[in-house]
mmCIF file of C-alpha atoms and ligand atoms in Angstrom:
data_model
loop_
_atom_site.group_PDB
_atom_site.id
_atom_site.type_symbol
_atom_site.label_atom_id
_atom_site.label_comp_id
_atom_site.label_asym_id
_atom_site.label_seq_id
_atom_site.Cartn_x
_atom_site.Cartn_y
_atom_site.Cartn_z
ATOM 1 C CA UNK Z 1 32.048 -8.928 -22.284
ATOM 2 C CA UNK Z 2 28.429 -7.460 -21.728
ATOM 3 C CA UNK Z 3 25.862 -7.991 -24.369
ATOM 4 C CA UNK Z 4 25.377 -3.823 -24.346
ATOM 5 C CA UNK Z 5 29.149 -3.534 -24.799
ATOM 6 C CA UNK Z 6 29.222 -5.975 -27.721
ATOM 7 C CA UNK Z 7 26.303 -4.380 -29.438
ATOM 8 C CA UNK Z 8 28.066 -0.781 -28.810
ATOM 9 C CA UNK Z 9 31.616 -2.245 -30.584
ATOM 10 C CA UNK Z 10 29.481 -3.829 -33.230
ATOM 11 C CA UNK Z 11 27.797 -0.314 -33.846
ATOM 12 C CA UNK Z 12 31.036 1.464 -33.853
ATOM 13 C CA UNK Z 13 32.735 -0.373 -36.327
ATOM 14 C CA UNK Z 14 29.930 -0.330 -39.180
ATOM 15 C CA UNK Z 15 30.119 3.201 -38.950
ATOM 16 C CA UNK Z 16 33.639 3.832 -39.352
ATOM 17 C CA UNK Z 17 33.506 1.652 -42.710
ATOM 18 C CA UNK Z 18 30.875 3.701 -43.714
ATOM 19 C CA UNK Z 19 28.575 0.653 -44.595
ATOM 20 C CA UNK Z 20 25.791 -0.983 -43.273
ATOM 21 C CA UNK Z 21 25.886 -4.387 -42.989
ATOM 22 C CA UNK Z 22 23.956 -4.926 -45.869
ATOM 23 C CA UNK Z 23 26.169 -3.757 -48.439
ATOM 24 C CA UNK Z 24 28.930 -5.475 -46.984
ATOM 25 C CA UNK Z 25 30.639 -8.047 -49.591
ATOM 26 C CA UNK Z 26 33.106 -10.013 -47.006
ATOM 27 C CA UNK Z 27 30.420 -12.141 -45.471
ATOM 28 C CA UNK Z 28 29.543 -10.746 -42.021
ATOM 29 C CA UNK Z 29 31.371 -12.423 -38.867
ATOM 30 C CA UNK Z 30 28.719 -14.630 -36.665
ATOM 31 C CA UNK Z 31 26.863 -12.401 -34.379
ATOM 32 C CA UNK Z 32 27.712 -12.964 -31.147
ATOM 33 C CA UNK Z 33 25.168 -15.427 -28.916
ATOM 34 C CA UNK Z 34 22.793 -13.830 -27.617
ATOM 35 C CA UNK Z 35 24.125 -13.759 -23.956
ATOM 36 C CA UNK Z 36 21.237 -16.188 -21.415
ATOM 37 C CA UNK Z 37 19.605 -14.386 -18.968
ATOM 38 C CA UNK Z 38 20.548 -15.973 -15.432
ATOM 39 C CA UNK Z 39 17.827 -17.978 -13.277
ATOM 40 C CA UNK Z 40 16.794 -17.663 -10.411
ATOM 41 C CA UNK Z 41 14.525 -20.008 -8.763
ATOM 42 C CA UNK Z 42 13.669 -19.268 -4.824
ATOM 43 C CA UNK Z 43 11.581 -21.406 -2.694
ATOM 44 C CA UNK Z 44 9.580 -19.528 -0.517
ATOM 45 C CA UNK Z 45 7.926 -20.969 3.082
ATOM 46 C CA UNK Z 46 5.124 -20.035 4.751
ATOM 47 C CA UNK Z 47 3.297 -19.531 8.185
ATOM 48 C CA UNK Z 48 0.181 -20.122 6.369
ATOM 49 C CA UNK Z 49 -1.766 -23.266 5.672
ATOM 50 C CA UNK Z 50 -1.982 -23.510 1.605
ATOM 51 C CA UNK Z 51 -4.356 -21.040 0.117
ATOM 52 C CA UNK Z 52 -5.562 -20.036 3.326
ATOM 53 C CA UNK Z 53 -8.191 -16.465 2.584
ATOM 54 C CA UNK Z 54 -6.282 -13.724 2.448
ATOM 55 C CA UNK Z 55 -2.300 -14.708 4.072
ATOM 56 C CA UNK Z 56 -1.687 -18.114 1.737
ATOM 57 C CA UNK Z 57 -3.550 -16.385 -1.669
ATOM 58 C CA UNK Z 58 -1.786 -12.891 -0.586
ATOM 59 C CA UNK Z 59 1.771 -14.873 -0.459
ATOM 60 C CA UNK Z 60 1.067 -16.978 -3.741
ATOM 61 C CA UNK Z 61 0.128 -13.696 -5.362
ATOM 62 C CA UNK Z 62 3.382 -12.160 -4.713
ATOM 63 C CA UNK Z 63 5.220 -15.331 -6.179
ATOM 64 C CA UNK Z 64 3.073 -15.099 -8.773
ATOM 65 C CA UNK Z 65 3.678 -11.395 -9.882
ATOM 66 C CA UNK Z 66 7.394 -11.577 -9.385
ATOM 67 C CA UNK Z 67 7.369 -14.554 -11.736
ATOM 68 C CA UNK Z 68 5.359 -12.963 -14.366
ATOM 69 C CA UNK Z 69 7.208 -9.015 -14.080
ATOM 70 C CA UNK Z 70 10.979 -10.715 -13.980
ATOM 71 C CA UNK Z 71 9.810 -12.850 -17.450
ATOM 72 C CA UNK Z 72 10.242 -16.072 -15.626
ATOM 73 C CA UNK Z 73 14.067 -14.981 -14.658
ATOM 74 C CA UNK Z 74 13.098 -15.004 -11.212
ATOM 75 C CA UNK Z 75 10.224 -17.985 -10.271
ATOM 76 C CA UNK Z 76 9.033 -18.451 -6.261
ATOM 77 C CA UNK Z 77 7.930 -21.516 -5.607
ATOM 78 C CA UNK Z 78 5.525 -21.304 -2.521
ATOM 79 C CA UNK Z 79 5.424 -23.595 0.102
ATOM 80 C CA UNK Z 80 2.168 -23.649 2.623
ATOM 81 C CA UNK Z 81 3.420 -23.928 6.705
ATOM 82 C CA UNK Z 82 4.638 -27.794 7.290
ATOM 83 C CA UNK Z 83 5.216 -28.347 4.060
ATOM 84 C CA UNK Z 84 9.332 -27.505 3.993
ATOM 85 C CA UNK Z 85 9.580 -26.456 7.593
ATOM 86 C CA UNK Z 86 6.526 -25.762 10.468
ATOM 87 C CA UNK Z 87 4.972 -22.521 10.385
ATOM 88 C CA UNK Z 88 6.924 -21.130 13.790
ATOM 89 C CA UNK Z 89 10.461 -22.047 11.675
ATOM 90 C CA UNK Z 90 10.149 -19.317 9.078
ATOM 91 C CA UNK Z 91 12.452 -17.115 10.252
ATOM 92 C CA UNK Z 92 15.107 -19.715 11.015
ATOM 93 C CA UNK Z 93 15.111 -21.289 7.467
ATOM 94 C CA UNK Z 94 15.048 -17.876 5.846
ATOM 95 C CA UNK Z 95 18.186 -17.136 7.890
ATOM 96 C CA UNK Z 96 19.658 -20.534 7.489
ATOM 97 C CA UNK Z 97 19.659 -20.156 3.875
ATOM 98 C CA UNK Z 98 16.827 -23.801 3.339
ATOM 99 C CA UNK Z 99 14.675 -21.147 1.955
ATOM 100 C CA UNK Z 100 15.647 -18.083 -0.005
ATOM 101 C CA UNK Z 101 12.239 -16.248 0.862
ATOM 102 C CA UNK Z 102 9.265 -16.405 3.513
ATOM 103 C CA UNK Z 103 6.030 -14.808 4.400
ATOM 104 C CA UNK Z 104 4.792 -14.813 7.866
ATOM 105 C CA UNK Z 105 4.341 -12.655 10.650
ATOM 106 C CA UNK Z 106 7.079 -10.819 12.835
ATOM 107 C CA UNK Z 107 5.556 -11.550 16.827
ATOM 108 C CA UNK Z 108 5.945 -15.166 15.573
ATOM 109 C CA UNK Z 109 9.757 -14.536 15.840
ATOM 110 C CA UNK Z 110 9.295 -12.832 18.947
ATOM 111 C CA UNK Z 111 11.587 -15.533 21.200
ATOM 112 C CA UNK Z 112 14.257 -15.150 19.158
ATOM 113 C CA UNK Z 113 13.992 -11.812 18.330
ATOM 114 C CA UNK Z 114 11.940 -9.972 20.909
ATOM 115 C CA UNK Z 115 11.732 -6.584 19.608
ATOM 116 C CA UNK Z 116 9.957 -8.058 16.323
ATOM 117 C CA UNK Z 117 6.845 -7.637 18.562
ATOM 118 C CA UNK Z 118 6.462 -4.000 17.216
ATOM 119 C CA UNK Z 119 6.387 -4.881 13.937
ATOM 120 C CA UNK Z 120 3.381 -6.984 13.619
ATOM 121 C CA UNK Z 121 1.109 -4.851 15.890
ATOM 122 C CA UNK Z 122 0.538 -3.114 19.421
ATOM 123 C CA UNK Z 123 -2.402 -2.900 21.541
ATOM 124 C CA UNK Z 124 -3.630 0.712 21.115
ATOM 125 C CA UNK Z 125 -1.369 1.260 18.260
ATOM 126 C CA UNK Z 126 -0.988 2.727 14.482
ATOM 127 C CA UNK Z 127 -3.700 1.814 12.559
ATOM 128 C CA UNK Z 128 -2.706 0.216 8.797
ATOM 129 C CA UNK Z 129 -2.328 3.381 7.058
ATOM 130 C CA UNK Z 130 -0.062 5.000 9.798
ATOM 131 C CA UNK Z 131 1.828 1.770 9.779
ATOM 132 C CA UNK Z 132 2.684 1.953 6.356
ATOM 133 C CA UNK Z 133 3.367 5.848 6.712
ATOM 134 C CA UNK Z 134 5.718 4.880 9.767
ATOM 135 C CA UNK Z 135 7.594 1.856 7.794
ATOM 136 C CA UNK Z 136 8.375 3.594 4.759
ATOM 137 C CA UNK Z 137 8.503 7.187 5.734
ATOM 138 C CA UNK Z 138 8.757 7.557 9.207
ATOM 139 C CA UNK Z 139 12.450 5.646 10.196
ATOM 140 C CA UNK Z 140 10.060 2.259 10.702
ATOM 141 C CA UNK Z 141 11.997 0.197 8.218
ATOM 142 C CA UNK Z 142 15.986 1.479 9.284
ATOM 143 C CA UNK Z 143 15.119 -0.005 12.906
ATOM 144 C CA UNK Z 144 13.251 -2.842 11.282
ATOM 145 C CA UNK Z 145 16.217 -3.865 9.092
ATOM 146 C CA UNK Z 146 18.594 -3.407 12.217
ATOM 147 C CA UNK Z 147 16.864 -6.407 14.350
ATOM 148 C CA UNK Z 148 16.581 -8.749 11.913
ATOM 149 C CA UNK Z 149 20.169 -7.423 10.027
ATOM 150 C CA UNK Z 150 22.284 -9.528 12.943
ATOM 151 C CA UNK Z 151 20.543 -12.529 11.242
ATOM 152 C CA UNK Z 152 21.248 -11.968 7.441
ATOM 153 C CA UNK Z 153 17.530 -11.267 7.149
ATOM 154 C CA UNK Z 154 16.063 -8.297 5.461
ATOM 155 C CA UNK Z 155 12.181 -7.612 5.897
ATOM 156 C CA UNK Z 156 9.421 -5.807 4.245
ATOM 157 C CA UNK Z 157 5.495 -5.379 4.740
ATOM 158 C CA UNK Z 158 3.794 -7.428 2.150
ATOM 159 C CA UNK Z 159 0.101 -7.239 3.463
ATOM 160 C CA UNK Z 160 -1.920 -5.938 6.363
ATOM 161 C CA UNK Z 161 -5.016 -7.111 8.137
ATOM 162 C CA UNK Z 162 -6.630 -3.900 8.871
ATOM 163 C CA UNK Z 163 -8.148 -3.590 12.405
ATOM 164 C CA UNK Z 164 -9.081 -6.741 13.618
ATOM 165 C CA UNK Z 165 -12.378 -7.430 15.978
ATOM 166 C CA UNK Z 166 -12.505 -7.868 19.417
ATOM 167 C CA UNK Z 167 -13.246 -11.433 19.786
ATOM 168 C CA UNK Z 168 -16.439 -13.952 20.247
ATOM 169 C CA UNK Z 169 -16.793 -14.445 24.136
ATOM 170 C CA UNK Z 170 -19.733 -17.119 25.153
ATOM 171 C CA UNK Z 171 -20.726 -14.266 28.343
ATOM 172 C CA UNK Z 172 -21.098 -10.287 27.792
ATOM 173 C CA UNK Z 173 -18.554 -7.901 29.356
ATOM 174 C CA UNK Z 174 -20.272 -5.327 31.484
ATOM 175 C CA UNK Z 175 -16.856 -4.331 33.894
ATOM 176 C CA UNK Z 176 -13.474 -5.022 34.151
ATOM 177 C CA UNK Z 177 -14.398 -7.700 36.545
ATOM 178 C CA UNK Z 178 -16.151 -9.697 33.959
ATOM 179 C CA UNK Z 179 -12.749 -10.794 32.551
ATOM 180 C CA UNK Z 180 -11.196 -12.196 35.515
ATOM 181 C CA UNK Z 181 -10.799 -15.987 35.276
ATOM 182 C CA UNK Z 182 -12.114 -15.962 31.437
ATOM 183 C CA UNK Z 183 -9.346 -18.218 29.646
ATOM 184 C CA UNK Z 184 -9.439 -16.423 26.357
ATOM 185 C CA UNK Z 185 -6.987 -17.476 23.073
ATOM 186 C CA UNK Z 186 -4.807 -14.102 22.564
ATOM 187 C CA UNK Z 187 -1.449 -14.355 21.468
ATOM 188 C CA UNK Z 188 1.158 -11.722 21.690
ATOM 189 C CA UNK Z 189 1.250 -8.294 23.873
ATOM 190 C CA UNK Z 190 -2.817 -8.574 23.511
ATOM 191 C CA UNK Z 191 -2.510 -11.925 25.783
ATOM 192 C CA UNK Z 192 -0.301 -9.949 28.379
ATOM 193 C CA UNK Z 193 -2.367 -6.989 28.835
ATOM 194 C CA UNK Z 194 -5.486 -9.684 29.758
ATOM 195 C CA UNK Z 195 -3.097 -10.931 32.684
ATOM 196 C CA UNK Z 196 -2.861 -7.841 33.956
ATOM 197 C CA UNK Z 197 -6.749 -7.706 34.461
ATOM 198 C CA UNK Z 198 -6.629 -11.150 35.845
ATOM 199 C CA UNK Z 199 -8.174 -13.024 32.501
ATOM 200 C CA UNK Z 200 -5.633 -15.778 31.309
ATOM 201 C CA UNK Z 201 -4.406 -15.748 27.522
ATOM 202 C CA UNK Z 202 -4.185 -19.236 25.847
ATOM 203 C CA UNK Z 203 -2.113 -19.851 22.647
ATOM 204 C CA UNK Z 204 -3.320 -22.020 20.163
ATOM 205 C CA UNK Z 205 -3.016 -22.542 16.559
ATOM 206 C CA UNK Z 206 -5.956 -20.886 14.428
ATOM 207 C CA UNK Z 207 -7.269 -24.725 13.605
ATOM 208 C CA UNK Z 208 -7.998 -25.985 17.065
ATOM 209 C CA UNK Z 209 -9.852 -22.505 18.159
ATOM 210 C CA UNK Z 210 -13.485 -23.589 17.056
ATOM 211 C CA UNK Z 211 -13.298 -26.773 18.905
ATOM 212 C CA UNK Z 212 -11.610 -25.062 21.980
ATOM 213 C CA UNK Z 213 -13.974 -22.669 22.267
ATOM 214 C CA UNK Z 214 -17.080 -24.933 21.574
ATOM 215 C CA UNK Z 215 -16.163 -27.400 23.947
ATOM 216 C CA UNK Z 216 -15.484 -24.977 26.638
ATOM 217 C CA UNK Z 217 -11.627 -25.512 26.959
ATOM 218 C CA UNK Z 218 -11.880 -21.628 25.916
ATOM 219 C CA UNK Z 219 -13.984 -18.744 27.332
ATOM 220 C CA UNK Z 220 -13.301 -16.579 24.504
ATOM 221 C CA UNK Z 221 -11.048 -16.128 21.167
ATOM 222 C CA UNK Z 222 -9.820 -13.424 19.053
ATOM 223 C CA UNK Z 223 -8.973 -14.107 15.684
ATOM 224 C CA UNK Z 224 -8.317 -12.114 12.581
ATOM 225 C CA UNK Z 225 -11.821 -10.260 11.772
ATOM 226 C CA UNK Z 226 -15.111 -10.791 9.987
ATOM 227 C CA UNK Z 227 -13.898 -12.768 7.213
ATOM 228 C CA UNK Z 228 -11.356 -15.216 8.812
ATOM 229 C CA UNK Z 229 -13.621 -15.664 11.769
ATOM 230 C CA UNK Z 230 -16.703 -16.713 9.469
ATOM 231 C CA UNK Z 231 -14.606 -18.895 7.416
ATOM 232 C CA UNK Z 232 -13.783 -20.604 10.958
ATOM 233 C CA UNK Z 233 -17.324 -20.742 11.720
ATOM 234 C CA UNK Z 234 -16.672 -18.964 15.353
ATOM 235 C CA UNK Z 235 -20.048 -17.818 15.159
ATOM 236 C CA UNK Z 236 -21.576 -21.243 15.650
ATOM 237 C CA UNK Z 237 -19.334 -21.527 18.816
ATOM 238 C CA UNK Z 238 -19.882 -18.245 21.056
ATOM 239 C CA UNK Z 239 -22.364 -15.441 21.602
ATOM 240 C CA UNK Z 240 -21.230 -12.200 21.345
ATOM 241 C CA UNK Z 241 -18.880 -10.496 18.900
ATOM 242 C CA UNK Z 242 -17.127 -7.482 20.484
ATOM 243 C CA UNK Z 243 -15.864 -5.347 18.275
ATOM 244 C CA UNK Z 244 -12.989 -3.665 17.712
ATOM 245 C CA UNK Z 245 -9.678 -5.379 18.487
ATOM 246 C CA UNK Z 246 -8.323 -2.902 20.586
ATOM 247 C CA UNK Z 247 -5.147 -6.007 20.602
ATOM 248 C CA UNK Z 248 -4.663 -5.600 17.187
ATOM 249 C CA UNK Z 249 -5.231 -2.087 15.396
ATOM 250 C CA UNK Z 250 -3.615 -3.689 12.671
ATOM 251 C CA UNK Z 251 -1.199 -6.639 11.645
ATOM 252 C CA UNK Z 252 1.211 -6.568 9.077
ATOM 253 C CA UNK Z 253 2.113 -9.550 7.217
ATOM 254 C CA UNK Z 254 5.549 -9.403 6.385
ATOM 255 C CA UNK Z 255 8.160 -10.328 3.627
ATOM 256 C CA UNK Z 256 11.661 -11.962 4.734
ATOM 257 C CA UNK Z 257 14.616 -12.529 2.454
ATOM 258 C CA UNK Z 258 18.073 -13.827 2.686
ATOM 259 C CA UNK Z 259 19.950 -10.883 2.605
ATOM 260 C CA UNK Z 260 22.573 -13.380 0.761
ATOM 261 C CA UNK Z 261 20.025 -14.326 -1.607
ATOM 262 C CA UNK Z 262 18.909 -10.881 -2.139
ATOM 263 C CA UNK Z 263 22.267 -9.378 -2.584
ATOM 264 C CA UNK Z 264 22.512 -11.289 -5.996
ATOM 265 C CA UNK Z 265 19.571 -10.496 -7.612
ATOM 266 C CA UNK Z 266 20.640 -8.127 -10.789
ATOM 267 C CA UNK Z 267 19.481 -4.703 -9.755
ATOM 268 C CA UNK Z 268 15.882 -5.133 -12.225
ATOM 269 C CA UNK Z 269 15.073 -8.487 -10.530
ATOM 270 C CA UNK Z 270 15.715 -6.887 -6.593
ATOM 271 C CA UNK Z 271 13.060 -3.725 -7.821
ATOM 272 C CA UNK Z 272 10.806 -6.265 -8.869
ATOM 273 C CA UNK Z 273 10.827 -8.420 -5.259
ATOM 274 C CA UNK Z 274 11.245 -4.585 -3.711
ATOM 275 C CA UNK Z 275 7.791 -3.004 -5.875
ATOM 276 C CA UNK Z 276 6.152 -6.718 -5.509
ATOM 277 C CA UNK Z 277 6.140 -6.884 -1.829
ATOM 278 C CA UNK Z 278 4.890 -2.968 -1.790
ATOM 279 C CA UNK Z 279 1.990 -4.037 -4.377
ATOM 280 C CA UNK Z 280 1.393 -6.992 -2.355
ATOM 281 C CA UNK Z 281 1.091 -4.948 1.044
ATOM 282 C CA UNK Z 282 -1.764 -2.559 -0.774
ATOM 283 C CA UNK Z 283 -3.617 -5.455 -2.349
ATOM 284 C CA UNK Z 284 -3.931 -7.367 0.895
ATOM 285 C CA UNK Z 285 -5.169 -4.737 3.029
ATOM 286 C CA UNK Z 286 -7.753 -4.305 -0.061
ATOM 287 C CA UNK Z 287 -8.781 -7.471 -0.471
ATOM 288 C CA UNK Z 288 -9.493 -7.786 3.769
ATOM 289 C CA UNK Z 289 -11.290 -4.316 3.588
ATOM 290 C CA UNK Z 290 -13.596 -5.685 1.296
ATOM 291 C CA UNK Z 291 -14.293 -9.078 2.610
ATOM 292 C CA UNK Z 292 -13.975 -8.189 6.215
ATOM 293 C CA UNK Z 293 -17.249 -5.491 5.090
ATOM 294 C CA UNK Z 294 -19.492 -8.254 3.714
ATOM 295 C CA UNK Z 295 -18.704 -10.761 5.584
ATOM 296 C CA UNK Z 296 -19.468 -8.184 8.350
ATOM 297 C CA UNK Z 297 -22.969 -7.891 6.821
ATOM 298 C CA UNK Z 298 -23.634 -11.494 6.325
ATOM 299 C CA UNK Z 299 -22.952 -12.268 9.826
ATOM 300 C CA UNK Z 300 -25.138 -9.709 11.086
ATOM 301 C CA UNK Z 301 -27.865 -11.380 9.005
ATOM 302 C CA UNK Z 302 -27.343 -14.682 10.626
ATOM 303 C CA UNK Z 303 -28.150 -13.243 13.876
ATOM 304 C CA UNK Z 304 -24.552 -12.126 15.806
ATOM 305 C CA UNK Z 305 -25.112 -10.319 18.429
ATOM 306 C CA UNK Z 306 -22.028 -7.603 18.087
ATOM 307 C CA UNK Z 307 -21.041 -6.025 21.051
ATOM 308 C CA UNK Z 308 -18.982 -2.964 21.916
ATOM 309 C CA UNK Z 309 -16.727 -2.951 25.074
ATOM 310 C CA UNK Z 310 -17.772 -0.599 27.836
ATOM 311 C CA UNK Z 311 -16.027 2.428 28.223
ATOM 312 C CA UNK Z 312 -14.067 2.100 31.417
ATOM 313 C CA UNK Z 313 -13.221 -1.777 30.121
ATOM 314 C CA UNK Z 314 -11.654 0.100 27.274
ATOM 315 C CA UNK Z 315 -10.114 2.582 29.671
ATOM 316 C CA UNK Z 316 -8.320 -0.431 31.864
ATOM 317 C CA UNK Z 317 -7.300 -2.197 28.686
ATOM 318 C CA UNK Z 318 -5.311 0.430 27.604
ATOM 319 C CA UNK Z 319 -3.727 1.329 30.591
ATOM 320 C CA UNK Z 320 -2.735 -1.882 31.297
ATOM 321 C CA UNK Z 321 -1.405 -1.815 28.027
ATOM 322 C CA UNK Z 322 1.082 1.176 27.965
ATOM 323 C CA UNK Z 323 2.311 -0.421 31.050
ATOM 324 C CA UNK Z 324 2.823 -4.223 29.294
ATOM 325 C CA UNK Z 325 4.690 -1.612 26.551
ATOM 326 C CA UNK Z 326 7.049 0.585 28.176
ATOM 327 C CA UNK Z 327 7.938 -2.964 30.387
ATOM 328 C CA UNK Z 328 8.614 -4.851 26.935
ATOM 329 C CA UNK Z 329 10.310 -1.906 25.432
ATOM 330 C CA UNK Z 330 12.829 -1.388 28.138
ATOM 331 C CA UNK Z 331 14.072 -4.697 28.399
ATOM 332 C CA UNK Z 332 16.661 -3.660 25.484
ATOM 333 C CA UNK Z 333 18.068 -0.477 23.986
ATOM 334 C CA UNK Z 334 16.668 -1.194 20.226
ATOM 335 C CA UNK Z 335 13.135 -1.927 21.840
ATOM 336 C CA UNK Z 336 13.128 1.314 23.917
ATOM 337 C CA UNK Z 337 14.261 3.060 20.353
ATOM 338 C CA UNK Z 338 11.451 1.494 18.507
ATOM 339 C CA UNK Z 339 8.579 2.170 20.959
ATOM 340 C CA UNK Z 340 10.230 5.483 21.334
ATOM 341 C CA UNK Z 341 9.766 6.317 17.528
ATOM 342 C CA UNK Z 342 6.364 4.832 17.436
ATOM 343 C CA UNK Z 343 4.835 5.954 20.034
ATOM 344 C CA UNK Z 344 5.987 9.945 18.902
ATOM 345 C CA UNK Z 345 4.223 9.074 15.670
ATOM 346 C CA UNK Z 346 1.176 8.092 17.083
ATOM 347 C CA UNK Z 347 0.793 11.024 18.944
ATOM 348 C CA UNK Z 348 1.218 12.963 15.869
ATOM 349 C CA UNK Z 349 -0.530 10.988 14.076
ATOM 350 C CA UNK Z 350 -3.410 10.760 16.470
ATOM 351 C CA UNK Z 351 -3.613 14.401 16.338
ATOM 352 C CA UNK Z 352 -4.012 14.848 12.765
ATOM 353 C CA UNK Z 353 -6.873 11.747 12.276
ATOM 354 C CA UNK Z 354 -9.070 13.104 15.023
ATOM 355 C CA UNK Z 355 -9.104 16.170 12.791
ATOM 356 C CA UNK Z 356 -9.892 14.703 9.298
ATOM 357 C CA UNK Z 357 -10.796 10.696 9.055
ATOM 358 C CA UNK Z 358 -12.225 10.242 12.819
ATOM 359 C CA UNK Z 359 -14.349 13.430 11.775
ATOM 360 C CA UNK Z 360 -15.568 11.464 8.450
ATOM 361 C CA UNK Z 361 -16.324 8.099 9.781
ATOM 362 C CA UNK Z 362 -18.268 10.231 12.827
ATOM 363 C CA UNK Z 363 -20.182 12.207 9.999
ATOM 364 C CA UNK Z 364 -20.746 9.243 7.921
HETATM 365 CA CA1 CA W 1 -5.652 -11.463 15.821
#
C-alpha cells in the first residue's frame, strides 16, 4: 500500500470515532514505517577530459543539481572521457546500458548515426537562440528523439557554445585561392565544405592541436572560441585569428539517457533530469558568453591580430556549404526531413533577426 493511501485510511478512521488520537485510551496501533524512498544512483560518461572549462564543469554541474533537487534520491556520478569508456564510445555505452547517462556531442555519433550531424551544428546555420527555439518549439526534438529512439536513447540539449571563431591560420586569407593546399584541423560538415575549396580538413583530438599546429603538421585549426582557444594557448602557435566560425554558428552539447533507465525514474525524479538538463543548456551558453567576451579582450591585449574573412571567401564557403548539405541530407529520408525543417526555420528566422537583433548589434 502507498504511504498517501495509508495516511488517507489512518485519517478516515479517527474521524469516524470522533477522537483524535490523543484522547484515545486503547493504546494507538504502531504507525506504519515510514515507507524508504528508492535510490537511484547513475553513472554518467563523458566526451570531456575531467573539469575541462566549460563541457566537463557544465556536465558535473548537472550531476550536481540533480543530486541536490532529487534530495540525494537520484546521485550522478560523473566520469571524465577514458575514464569508463573513450570519449568517441558515449553513445554506445549509453545505449548498451554500462552507463545510465552521458554528455557529449551528437556529430561525434555521426558514423553510427549520420543524421546526428544536424544536431550539434551546420555551417551557415541557427545561431544558439534559434537552436533552442527550433529544439523545443519548432518539431527539433520529435525528429531528434526519432534517430536516436531505434537505439533506446533519448537526448536533450544540456549546453551550447555560442558562435564559435573562425580559426588561428599561420598565413592571412585574401581569396578563395589562399585555402587551397592549407591542411587545417576541422571536424564535421565544416571539414567537408574546406574540400570542396581544395583545403584538406585534419581530425585530431583538441590535446594534440597546439603541437600540430606549432610544429607545422597543421596550417590552421578551429577550435571552440576565445576562451577554449586561450586556455590551449593557440595564440602562441599561429598568427591570425579569423573570426567568426562560419563552421560552427553554434554547438550544442547534448544530454543522452537510457531510455530504459529513464523510463523508471518516479515521475518527480524524470522532471528533475528533464528541468536539469534545460537549466544546464541556459547556464552553459552563459557561462561561454561571458568568458568567450573577456577572454576576447585579453587576447586582443596580448597582441592577436583578428582577422575577418573576405567577402567573396565568405560567399564560396557558403555555397559550398548548402551543397555539402542538401548532399548529406539526401542520403536518407529522416536527414532530408531534418534539413527540410531546419532550413524553413532559418529562413524565417533569418527574416525576423535582420529586423530586430542584427539591427541592435549594427547600432551598438
Ligand atoms: Ca569548433
Amino acid at each position: 500500500m502507498k504511504r498517501r493511501e495509508l495516511i488517507g485510511a489512518a485519517g478516515l478512521g479517527i474521524a469516524a470515532l470522533g477522537l483524535s488520537a490523543c484522547q484515545q485510551e486503547e493504546p494507538a496501533a504502531a504507525p506504519a514505517p515510514a515507507e524508504k524512498p528508492q535510490r537511484f544512483n547513475w553513472k554518467m560518461v563523458t566526451a570531456w577530459p575531467k573539469n575541462f572549462p566549460a563541457l566537463g564543469t557544465g556536465a558535473q554541474r548537472f550531476a550536481d543539481i540533480v543530486t541536490r533537487m532529487s534530495g540525494g534520491r537520484l546521485n550522478i556520478k560523473v566520469f571524465a572521457g577514458g575514464e569508463l569508456v573513450p570519449p568517441l564510445e558515449v553513445f554506445d555505452a549509453v545505449a548498451r546500458g554500462t552507463a545510465e547517462i552521458g554528455h557529449g556531442a551528437a556529430y561525434y555519433w555521426k558514423g553510427k548515426v549520420p543524421a546526428a550531424t544536424f544536431f550539434t551544428t551546420v555551417p551557415f546555420g541557427l545561431s544558439a537562440q534559434e537552436m533552442n527555439a527550433w529544439l523545443h518549439k519548432g518539431g527539433g526534438q520529435a525528429l531528434w528523439d526519432e534517430a536516436y529512439a531505434p537505439f533506446g536513447v533519448k537526448p536533450f540539449a544540456c549546453g551550447n557554445s555560442g558562435m564559435q571563431m573562425g580559426g588561428w591560420f599561420n598565413k592571412r586569407i585574401d581569396k578563395v585561392e589562399d585555402l587551397a593546399g592549407l591542411k587545417i584541423r576541422m571536424p564535421g560538415l565544416g571539414g567537408e565544405v574546406l574540400t570542396k575549396l581544395g583545403a584538406t580538413p585534419v581530425i585530431m583530438p583538441g590535446s594534440e592541436i597546439f603541437t600540430a599546429l606549432q610544429t607545422g603538421a597543421i596550417d590552421a585549426t578551429e577550435w571552440i572560441g576565445p576562451y577554449n582557444d586561450q586556455a590551449f594557448g593557440l595564440h602562441k602557435a599561429a598568427s591570425y585569428y579569423y573570426a567568426p566560425g562560419w563552421q560552427e554558428p553554434q554547438a550544442v552539447l547534448e544530454l543522452l539517457i537510457n531510455q530504459a533507465a529513464l523510463d523508471q525514474l518516479p515521475d518527480d525524479l524524470a522532471a528533475i533530469v528533464v528541468e536539469a538538463a534545460r537549466s544546464c543548456n541556459a547556464d552553459m551558453l552563459d557561462d561561454f558568453t561571458f568568458h568567450n567576451i573577456q577572454a576576447l579582450q585579453q587576447l586582443k591585449n596580448e597582441g592577436v591580430e583578428i582577422a575577418q574573412y573576405p567577402e567573396d571567401v565568405i560567399a564560396a564557403l557558403k555555397t559550398a556549404s548548402e551543397q555539402v548539405l542538401d548532399e548529406f541530407a539526401a542520403q536518407s529520408d529522416l536527414g532530408s526531413r531534418i534539413w527540410a525543417s531546419m532550413k524553413a526555420f532559418r529562413e524565417q528566422a533569418s527574416d525576423y533577426s535582420a529586423l530586430t537583433e542584427k539591427a541592435l548589434y549594427n547600432w551598438r
